[in-house]
CSV table of C-alpha atoms in Angstrom, one decimal:
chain,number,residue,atom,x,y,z
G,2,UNK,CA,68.8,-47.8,-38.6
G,3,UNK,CA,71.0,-51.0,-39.0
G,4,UNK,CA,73.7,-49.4,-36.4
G,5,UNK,CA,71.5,-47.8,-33.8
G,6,UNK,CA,68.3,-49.7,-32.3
G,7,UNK,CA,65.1,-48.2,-32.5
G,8,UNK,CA,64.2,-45.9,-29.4
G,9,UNK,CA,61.5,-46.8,-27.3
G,10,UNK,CA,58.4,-44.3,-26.9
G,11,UNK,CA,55.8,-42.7,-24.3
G,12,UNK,CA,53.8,-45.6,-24.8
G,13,UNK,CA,49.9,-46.2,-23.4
G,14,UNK,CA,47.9,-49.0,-24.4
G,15,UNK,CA,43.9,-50.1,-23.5
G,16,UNK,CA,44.6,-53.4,-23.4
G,17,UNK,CA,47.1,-56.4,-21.0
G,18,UNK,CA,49.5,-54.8,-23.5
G,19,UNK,CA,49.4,-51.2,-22.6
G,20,UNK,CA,53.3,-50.0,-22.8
G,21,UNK,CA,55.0,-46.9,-21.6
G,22,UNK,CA,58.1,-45.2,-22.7
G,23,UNK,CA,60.1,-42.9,-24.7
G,24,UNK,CA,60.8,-42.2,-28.8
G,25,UNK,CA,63.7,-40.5,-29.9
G,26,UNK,CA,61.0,-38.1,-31.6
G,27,UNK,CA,58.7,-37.8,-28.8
G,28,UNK,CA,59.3,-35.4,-25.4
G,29,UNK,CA,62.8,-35.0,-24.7
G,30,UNK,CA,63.2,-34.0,-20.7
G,31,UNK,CA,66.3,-35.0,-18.5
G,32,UNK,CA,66.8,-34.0,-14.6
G,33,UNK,CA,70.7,-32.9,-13.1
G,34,UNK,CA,70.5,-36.3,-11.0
G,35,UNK,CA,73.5,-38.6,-12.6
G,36,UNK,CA,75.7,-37.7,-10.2
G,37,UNK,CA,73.7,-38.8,-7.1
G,38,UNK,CA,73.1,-42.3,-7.8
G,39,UNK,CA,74.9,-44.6,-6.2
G,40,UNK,CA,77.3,-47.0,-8.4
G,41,UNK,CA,76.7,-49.9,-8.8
G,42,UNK,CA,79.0,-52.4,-7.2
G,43,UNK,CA,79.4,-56.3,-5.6
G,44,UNK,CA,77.8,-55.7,-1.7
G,45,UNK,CA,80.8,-56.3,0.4
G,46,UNK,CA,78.1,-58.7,2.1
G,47,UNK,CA,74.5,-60.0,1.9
G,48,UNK,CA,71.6,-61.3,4.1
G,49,UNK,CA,70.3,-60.2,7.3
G,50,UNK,CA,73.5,-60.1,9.4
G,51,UNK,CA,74.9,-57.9,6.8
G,52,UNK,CA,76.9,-54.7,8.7
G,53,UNK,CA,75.5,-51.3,8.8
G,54,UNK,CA,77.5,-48.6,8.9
G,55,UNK,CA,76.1,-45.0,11.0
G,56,UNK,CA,77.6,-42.1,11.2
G,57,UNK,CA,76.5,-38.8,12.7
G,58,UNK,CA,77.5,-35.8,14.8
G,59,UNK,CA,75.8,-37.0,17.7
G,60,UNK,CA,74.9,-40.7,18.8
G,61,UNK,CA,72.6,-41.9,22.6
G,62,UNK,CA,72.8,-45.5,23.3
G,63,UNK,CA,69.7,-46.9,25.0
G,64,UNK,CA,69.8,-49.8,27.1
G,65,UNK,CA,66.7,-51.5,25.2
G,66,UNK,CA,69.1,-52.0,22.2
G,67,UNK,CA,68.1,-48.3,20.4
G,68,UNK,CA,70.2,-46.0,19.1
G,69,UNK,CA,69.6,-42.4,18.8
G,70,UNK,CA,71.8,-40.7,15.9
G,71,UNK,CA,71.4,-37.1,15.1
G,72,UNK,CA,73.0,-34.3,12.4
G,73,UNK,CA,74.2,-35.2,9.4
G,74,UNK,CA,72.7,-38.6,9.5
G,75,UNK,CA,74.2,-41.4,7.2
G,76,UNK,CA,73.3,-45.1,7.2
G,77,UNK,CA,75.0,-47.4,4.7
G,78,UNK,CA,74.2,-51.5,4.4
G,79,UNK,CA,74.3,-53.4,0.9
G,80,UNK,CA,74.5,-50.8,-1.9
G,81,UNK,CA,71.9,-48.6,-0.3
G,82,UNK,CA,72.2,-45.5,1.6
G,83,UNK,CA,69.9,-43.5,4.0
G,84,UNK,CA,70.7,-40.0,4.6
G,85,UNK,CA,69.1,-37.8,7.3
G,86,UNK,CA,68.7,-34.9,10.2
G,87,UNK,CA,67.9,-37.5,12.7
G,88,UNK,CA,67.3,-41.2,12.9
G,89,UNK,CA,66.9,-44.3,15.0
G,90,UNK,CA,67.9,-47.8,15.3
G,91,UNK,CA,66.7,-50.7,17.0
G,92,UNK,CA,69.5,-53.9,17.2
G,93,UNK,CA,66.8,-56.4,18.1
G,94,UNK,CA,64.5,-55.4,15.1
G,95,UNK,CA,66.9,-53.7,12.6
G,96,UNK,CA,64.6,-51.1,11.8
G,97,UNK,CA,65.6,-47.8,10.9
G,98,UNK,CA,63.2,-44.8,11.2
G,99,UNK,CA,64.3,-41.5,10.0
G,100,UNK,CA,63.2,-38.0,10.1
G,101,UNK,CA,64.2,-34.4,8.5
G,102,UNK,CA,65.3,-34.1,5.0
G,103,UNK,CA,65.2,-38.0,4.3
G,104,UNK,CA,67.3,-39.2,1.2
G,105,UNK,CA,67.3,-42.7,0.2
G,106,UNK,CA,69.4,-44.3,-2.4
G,107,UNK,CA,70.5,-46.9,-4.2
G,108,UNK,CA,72.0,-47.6,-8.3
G,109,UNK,CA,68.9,-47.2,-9.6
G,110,UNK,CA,66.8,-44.7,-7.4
G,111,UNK,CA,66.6,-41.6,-4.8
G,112,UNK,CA,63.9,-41.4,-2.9
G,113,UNK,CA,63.2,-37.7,-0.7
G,114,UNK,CA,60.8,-37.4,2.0
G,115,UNK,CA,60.7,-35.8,5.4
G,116,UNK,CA,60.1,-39.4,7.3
G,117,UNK,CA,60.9,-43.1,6.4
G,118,UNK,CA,60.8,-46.1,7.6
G,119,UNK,CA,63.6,-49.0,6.7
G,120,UNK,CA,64.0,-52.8,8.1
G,121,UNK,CA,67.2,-53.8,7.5
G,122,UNK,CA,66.4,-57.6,7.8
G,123,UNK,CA,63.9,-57.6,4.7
G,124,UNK,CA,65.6,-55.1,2.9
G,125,UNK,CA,62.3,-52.8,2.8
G,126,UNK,CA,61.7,-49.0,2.9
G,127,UNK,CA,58.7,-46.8,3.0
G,128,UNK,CA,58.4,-43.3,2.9
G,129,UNK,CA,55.3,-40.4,2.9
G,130,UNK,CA,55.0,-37.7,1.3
G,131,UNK,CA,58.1,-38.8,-1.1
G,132,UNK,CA,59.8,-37.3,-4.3
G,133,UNK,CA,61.7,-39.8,-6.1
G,134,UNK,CA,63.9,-39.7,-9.6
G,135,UNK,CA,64.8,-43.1,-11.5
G,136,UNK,CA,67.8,-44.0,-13.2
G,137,UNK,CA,67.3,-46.0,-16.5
G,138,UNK,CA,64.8,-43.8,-17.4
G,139,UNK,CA,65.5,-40.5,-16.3
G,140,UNK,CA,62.4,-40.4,-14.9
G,141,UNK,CA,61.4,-38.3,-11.7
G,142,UNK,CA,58.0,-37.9,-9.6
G,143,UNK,CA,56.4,-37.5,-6.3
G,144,UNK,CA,53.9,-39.8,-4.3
G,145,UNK,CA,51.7,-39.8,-0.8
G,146,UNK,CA,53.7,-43.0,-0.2
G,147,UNK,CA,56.1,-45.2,-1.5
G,148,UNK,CA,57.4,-49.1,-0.6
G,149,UNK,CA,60.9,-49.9,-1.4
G,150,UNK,CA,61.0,-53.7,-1.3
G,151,UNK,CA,65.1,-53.9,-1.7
G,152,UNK,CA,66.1,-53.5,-5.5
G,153,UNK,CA,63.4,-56.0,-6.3
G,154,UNK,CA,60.2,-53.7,-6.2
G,155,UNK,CA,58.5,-50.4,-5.8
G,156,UNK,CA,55.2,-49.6,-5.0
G,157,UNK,CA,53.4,-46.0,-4.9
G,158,UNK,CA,50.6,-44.4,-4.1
G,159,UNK,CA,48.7,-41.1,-5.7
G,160,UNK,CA,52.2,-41.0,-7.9
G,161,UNK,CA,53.5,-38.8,-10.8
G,162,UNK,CA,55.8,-39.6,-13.5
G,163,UNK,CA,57.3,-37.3,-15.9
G,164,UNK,CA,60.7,-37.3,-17.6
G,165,UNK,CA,60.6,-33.7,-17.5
G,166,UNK,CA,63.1,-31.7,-15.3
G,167,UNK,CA,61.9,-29.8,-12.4
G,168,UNK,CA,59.7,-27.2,-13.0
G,169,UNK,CA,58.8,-28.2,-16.0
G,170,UNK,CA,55.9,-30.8,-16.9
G,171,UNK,CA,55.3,-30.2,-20.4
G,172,UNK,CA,53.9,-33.8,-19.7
G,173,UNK,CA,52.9,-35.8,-17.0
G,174,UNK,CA,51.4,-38.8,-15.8
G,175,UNK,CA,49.2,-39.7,-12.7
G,176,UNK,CA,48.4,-42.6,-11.4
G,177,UNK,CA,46.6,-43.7,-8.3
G,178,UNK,CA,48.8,-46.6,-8.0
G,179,UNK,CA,51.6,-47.4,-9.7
G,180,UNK,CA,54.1,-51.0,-8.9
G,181,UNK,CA,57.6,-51.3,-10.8
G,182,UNK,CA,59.2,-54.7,-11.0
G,183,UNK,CA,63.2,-54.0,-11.4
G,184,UNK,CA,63.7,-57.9,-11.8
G,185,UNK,CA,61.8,-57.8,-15.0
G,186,UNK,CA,61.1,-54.4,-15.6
G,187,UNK,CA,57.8,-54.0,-16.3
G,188,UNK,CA,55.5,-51.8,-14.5
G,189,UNK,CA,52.0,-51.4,-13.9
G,190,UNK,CA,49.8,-48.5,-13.3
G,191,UNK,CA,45.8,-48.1,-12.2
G,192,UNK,CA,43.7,-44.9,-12.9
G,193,UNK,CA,45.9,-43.1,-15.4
G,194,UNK,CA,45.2,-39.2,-16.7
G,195,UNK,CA,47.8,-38.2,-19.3
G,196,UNK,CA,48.3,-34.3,-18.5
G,197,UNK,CA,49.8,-32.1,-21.6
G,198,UNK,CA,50.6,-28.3,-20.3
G,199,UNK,CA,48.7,-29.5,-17.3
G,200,UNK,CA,45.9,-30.6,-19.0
G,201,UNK,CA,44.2,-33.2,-18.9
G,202,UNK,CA,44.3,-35.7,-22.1
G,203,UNK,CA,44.0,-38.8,-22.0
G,204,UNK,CA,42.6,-41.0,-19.5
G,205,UNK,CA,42.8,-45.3,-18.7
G,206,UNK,CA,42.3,-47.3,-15.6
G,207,UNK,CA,45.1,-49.3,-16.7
G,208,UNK,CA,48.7,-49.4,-18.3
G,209,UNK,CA,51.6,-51.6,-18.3
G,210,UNK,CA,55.1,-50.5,-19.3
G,211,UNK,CA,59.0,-51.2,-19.4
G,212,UNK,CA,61.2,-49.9,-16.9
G,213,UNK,CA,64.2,-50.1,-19.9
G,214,UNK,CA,64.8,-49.5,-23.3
G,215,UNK,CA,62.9,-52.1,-25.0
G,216,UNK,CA,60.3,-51.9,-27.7
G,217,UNK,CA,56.4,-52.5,-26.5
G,218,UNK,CA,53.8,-51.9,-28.7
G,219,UNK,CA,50.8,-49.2,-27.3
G,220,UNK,CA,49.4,-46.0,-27.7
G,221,UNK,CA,51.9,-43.0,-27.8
G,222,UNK,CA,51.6,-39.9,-25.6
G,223,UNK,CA,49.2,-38.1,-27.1
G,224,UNK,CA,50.0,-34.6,-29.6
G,225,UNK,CA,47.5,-31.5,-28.6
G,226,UNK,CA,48.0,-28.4,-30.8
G,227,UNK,CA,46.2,-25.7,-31.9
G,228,UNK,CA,46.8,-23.2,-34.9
G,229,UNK,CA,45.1,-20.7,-37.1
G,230,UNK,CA,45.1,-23.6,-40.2
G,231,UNK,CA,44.0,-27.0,-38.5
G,232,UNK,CA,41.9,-25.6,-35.8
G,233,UNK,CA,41.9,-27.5,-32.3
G,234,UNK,CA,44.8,-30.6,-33.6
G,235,UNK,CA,45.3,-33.8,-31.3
G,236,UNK,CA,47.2,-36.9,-32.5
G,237,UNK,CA,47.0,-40.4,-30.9
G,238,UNK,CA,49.6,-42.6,-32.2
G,239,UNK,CA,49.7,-46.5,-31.7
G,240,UNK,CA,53.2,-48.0,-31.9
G,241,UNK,CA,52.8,-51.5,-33.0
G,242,UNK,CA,56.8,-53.4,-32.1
G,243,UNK,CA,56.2,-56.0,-35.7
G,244,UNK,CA,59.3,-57.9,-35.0
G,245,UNK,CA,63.0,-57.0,-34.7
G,246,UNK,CA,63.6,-55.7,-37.7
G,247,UNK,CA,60.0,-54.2,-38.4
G,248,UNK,CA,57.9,-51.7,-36.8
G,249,UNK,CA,55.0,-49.4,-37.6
G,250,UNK,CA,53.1,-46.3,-36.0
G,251,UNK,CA,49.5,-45.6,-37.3
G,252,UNK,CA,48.6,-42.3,-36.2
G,253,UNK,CA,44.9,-40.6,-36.6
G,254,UNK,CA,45.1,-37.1,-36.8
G,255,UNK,CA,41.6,-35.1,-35.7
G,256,UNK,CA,41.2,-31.3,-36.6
G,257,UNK,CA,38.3,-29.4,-36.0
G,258,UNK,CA,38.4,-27.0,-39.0
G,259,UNK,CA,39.6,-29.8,-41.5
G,260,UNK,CA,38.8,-33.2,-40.4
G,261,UNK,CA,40.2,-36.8,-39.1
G,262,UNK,CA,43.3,-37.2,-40.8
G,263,UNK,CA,44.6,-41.2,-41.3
G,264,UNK,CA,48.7,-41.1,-40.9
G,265,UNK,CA,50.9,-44.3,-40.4
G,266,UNK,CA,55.1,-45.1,-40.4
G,267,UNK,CA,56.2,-48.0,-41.2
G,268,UNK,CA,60.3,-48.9,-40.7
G,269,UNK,CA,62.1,-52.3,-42.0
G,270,UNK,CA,65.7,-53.5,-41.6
G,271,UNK,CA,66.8,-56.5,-43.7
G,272,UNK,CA,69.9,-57.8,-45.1
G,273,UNK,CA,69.6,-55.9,-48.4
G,274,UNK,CA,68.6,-52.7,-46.9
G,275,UNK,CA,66.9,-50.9,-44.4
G,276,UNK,CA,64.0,-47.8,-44.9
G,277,UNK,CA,60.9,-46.1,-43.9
G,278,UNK,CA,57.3,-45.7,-45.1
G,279,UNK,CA,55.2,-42.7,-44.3
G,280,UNK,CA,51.7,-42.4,-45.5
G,281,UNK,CA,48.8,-39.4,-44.1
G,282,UNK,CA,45.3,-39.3,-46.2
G,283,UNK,CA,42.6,-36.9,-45.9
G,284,UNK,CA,39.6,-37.9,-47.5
G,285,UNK,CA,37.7,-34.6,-46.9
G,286,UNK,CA,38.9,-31.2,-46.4
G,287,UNK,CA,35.7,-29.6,-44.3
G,288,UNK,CA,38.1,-26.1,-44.8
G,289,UNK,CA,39.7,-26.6,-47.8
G,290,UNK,CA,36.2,-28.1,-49.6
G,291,UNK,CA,33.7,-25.4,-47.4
G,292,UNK,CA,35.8,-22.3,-49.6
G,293,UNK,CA,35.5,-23.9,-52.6
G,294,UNK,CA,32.6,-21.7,-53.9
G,295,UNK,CA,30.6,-22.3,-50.9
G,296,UNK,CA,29.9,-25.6,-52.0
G,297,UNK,CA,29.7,-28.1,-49.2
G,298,UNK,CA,29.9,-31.2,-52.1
G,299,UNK,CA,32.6,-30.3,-53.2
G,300,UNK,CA,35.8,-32.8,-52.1
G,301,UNK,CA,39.4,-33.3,-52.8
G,302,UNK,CA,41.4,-35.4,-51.3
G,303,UNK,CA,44.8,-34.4,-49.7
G,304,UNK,CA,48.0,-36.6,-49.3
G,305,UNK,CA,51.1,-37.4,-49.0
G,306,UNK,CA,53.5,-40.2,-49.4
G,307,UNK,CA,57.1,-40.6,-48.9
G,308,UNK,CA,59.4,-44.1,-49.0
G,309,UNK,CA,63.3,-43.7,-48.1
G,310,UNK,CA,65.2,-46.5,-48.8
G,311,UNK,CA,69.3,-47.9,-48.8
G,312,UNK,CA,70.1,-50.7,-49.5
G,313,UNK,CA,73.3,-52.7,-50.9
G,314,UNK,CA,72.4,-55.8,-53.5
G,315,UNK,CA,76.3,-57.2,-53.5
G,316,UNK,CA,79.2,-56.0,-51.7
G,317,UNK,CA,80.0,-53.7,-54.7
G,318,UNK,CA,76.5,-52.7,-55.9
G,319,UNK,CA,73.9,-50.7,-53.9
G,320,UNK,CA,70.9,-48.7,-54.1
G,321,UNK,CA,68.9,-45.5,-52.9
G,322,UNK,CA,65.8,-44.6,-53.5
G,323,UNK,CA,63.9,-41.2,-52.1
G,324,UNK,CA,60.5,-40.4,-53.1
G,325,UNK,CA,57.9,-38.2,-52.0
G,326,UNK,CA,54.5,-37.2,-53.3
G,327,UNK,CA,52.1,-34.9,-52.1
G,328,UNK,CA,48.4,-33.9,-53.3
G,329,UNK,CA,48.9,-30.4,-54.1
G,330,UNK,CA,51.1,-27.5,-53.2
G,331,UNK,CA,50.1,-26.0,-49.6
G,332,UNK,CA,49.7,-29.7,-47.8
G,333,UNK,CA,52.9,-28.5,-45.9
G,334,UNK,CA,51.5,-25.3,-45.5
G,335,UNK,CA,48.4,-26.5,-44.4
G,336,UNK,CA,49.4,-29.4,-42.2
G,337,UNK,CA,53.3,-29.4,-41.7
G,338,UNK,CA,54.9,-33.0,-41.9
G,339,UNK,CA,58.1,-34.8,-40.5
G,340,UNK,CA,59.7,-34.0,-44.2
G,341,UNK,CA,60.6,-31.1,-43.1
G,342,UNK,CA,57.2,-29.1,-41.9
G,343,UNK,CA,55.4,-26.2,-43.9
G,344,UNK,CA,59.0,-24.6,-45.7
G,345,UNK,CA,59.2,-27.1,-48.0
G,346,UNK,CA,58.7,-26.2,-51.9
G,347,UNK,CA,59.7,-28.9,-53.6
G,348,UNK,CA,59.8,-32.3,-53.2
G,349,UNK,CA,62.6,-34.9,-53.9
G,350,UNK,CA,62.0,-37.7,-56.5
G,351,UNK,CA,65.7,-39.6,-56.6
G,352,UNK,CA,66.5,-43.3,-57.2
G,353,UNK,CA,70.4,-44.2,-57.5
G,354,UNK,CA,71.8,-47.8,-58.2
G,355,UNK,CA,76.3,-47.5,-57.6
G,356,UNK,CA,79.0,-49.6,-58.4
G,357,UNK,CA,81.9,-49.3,-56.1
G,358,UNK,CA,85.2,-51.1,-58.2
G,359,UNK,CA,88.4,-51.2,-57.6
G,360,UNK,CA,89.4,-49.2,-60.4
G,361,UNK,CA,86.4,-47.6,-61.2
G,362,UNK,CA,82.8,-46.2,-60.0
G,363,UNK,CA,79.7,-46.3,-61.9
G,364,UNK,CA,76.4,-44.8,-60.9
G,365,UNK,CA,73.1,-44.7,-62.1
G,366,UNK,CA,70.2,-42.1,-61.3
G,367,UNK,CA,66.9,-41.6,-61.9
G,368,UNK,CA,65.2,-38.0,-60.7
G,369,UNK,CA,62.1,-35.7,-61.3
């Protein structure tokens, strides 16, 4: 943790703080677009007398100032380029409208639709219908229209957002309006459903989120499950971004056949040492207690608790500790876990302090 920085995460929130992202833990999807992107280089030239280059099989020159281009279609002006089966362009207005298997792109984006429009003398772009894929977060989607203000903004209508490739939308977000600011990246969607498996789970009429890889804290993409042992299983972590060096996920567990379940990571990174905290807690066990005899009364808690830490006191002396704890002997069984799910059999119990001489090595250990 002290080499690599922490990964950001699908992140929702119900408040002016709402986030979105990714976690290196949560749902891993990348699309075959890398190689499409245009790279990203100094614009041989800038404003609105900045040259356009056409190209196309065919070209008619109008005498009101229009130009007709058709097959194989390519316009190229400032680090963006238009691609298309047939286009015009007017001198007087620099606009560009487009038809038939539009592409547009740019560093950061491709945008795909059948028609655009594009005004070369405010750098804008607007498209119907439109597929697009991002960039910096690998991120693709489709919308019933999209605005393209240069590489400062993006605006979308009735849009999707998934980071999953295509055909595949293990998740998915919809939004009835979404607007990205590339200048700050931050991002701001209206009238959000979360869809799992195309289903619908979870629901807000407002999110914020970063367009990059920093940390904002918010609620997690939701986890939807079911199984033989919990019964229906959704999990709704909240990713709270402490400080630089600190951060913490509480995460409430709800089964139908056992109960809410009250789970929570906590990760620090200091000078003497970096770990991580995790902590779940059931207070009741409706299946567990309900077989006990048939007595409804009866209770027993189940838990577990587990604190990794390494750490180095002096340049020659440093410490480990590994310790994990759990109620009773199915928990993993029962419930799985990040330790390693429902295999596990035993548990490690380890704490280690080492001396590193220059002659020799001394080490200390504790374990149960």
């Amino acid at each position: 943790m002290r080499k690599q920085k922490f990964l950001s995460s699908v992140l929702l929130s119900l408040s002016t703080t709402m986030a979105f992202a990714q976690q290196e833990q949560g749902l891993s999807c990348h699309f075959g677009y890398e190689d499409q992107f245009l790279p990203v280089a100094v614009p041989l030239s800038t404003g609105e007398n900045s040259p356009i280059d056409v190209k196309a099989n065919d070209v008619q020159i109008l005498q009101n100032g229009t130009s007709i281009f058709s097959g194989d279609v390519d316009v190229l002006r400032d680090g963006q380029a238009l691609s298309a089966d047939r286009a015009t362009y007017n001198r007087n207005t620099g606009d560009v409208r487009a038809n038939g298997n539009v592409k547009l792109r740019d560093s950061e984006m491709i945008v795909e639709s059948e028609q655009a429009e594009w005004s070369t003398t405010d750098d804008k772009g607007q498209m119907l219908d439109a597929t697009y894929h991002t960039k910096t977060m690998h991120a693709r989607g489709d919308a019933s229209y999209i605005l393209r203000q240069g590489q400062s903004t993006t605006d979308l209508n009735k849009a999707t957002y998934t980071t999953c490739p295509e055909g595949s939308n293990a998740w998915q977000l919809q939004a009835d309006k979404v607007h990205l600011d590339h200048e700050t990246a931050v991002g701001q969607a209206t009238d959000v459903v979360i869809r799992m498996g195309g289903l619908p789970v979870f629901y807000t009429p407002y999110i914020s989120f970063p367009l990059n890889d920093q940390r904002k804290s918010g609620f997690l993409v939701p986890s939807v499950g079911s199984s033989s042992e919990t019964g229906f299983d959704v999990t709704t972590p909240y990713y709270w971004n402490i400080a630089p060096n600190l951060d913490a996920t509480v995460m409430p567990r709800y089964m139908t056949d056992r109960g809410l379940m009250l789970g929570g990571q906590f990760r620090y990174l200091f000078d003497f040492g970096e770990g991580e905290i995790e902590a779940n807690y059931l207070n009741s066990d409706d299946l567990k207690n309900n077989s006990e005899g048939g007595n409804p009364n009866y209770q027993e808690a189940r838990k577990l608790f587990s604190w990794k830490h390494q750490g180095n006191i002096t340049s020659r002396w440093s410490t480990y500790l590994d310790y994990n704890y759990v109620s009773d002997r199915q928990y993993f069984e029962d419930f799985g876990s990040s330790l390693n799910l429902s295999s596990r059999t035993y548990l490690d119990r380890r704490a280690e302090t080492t001396y590193n001489g220059d002659i020799w090595d001394f080490t200390a250990r504790a374990q149960g």
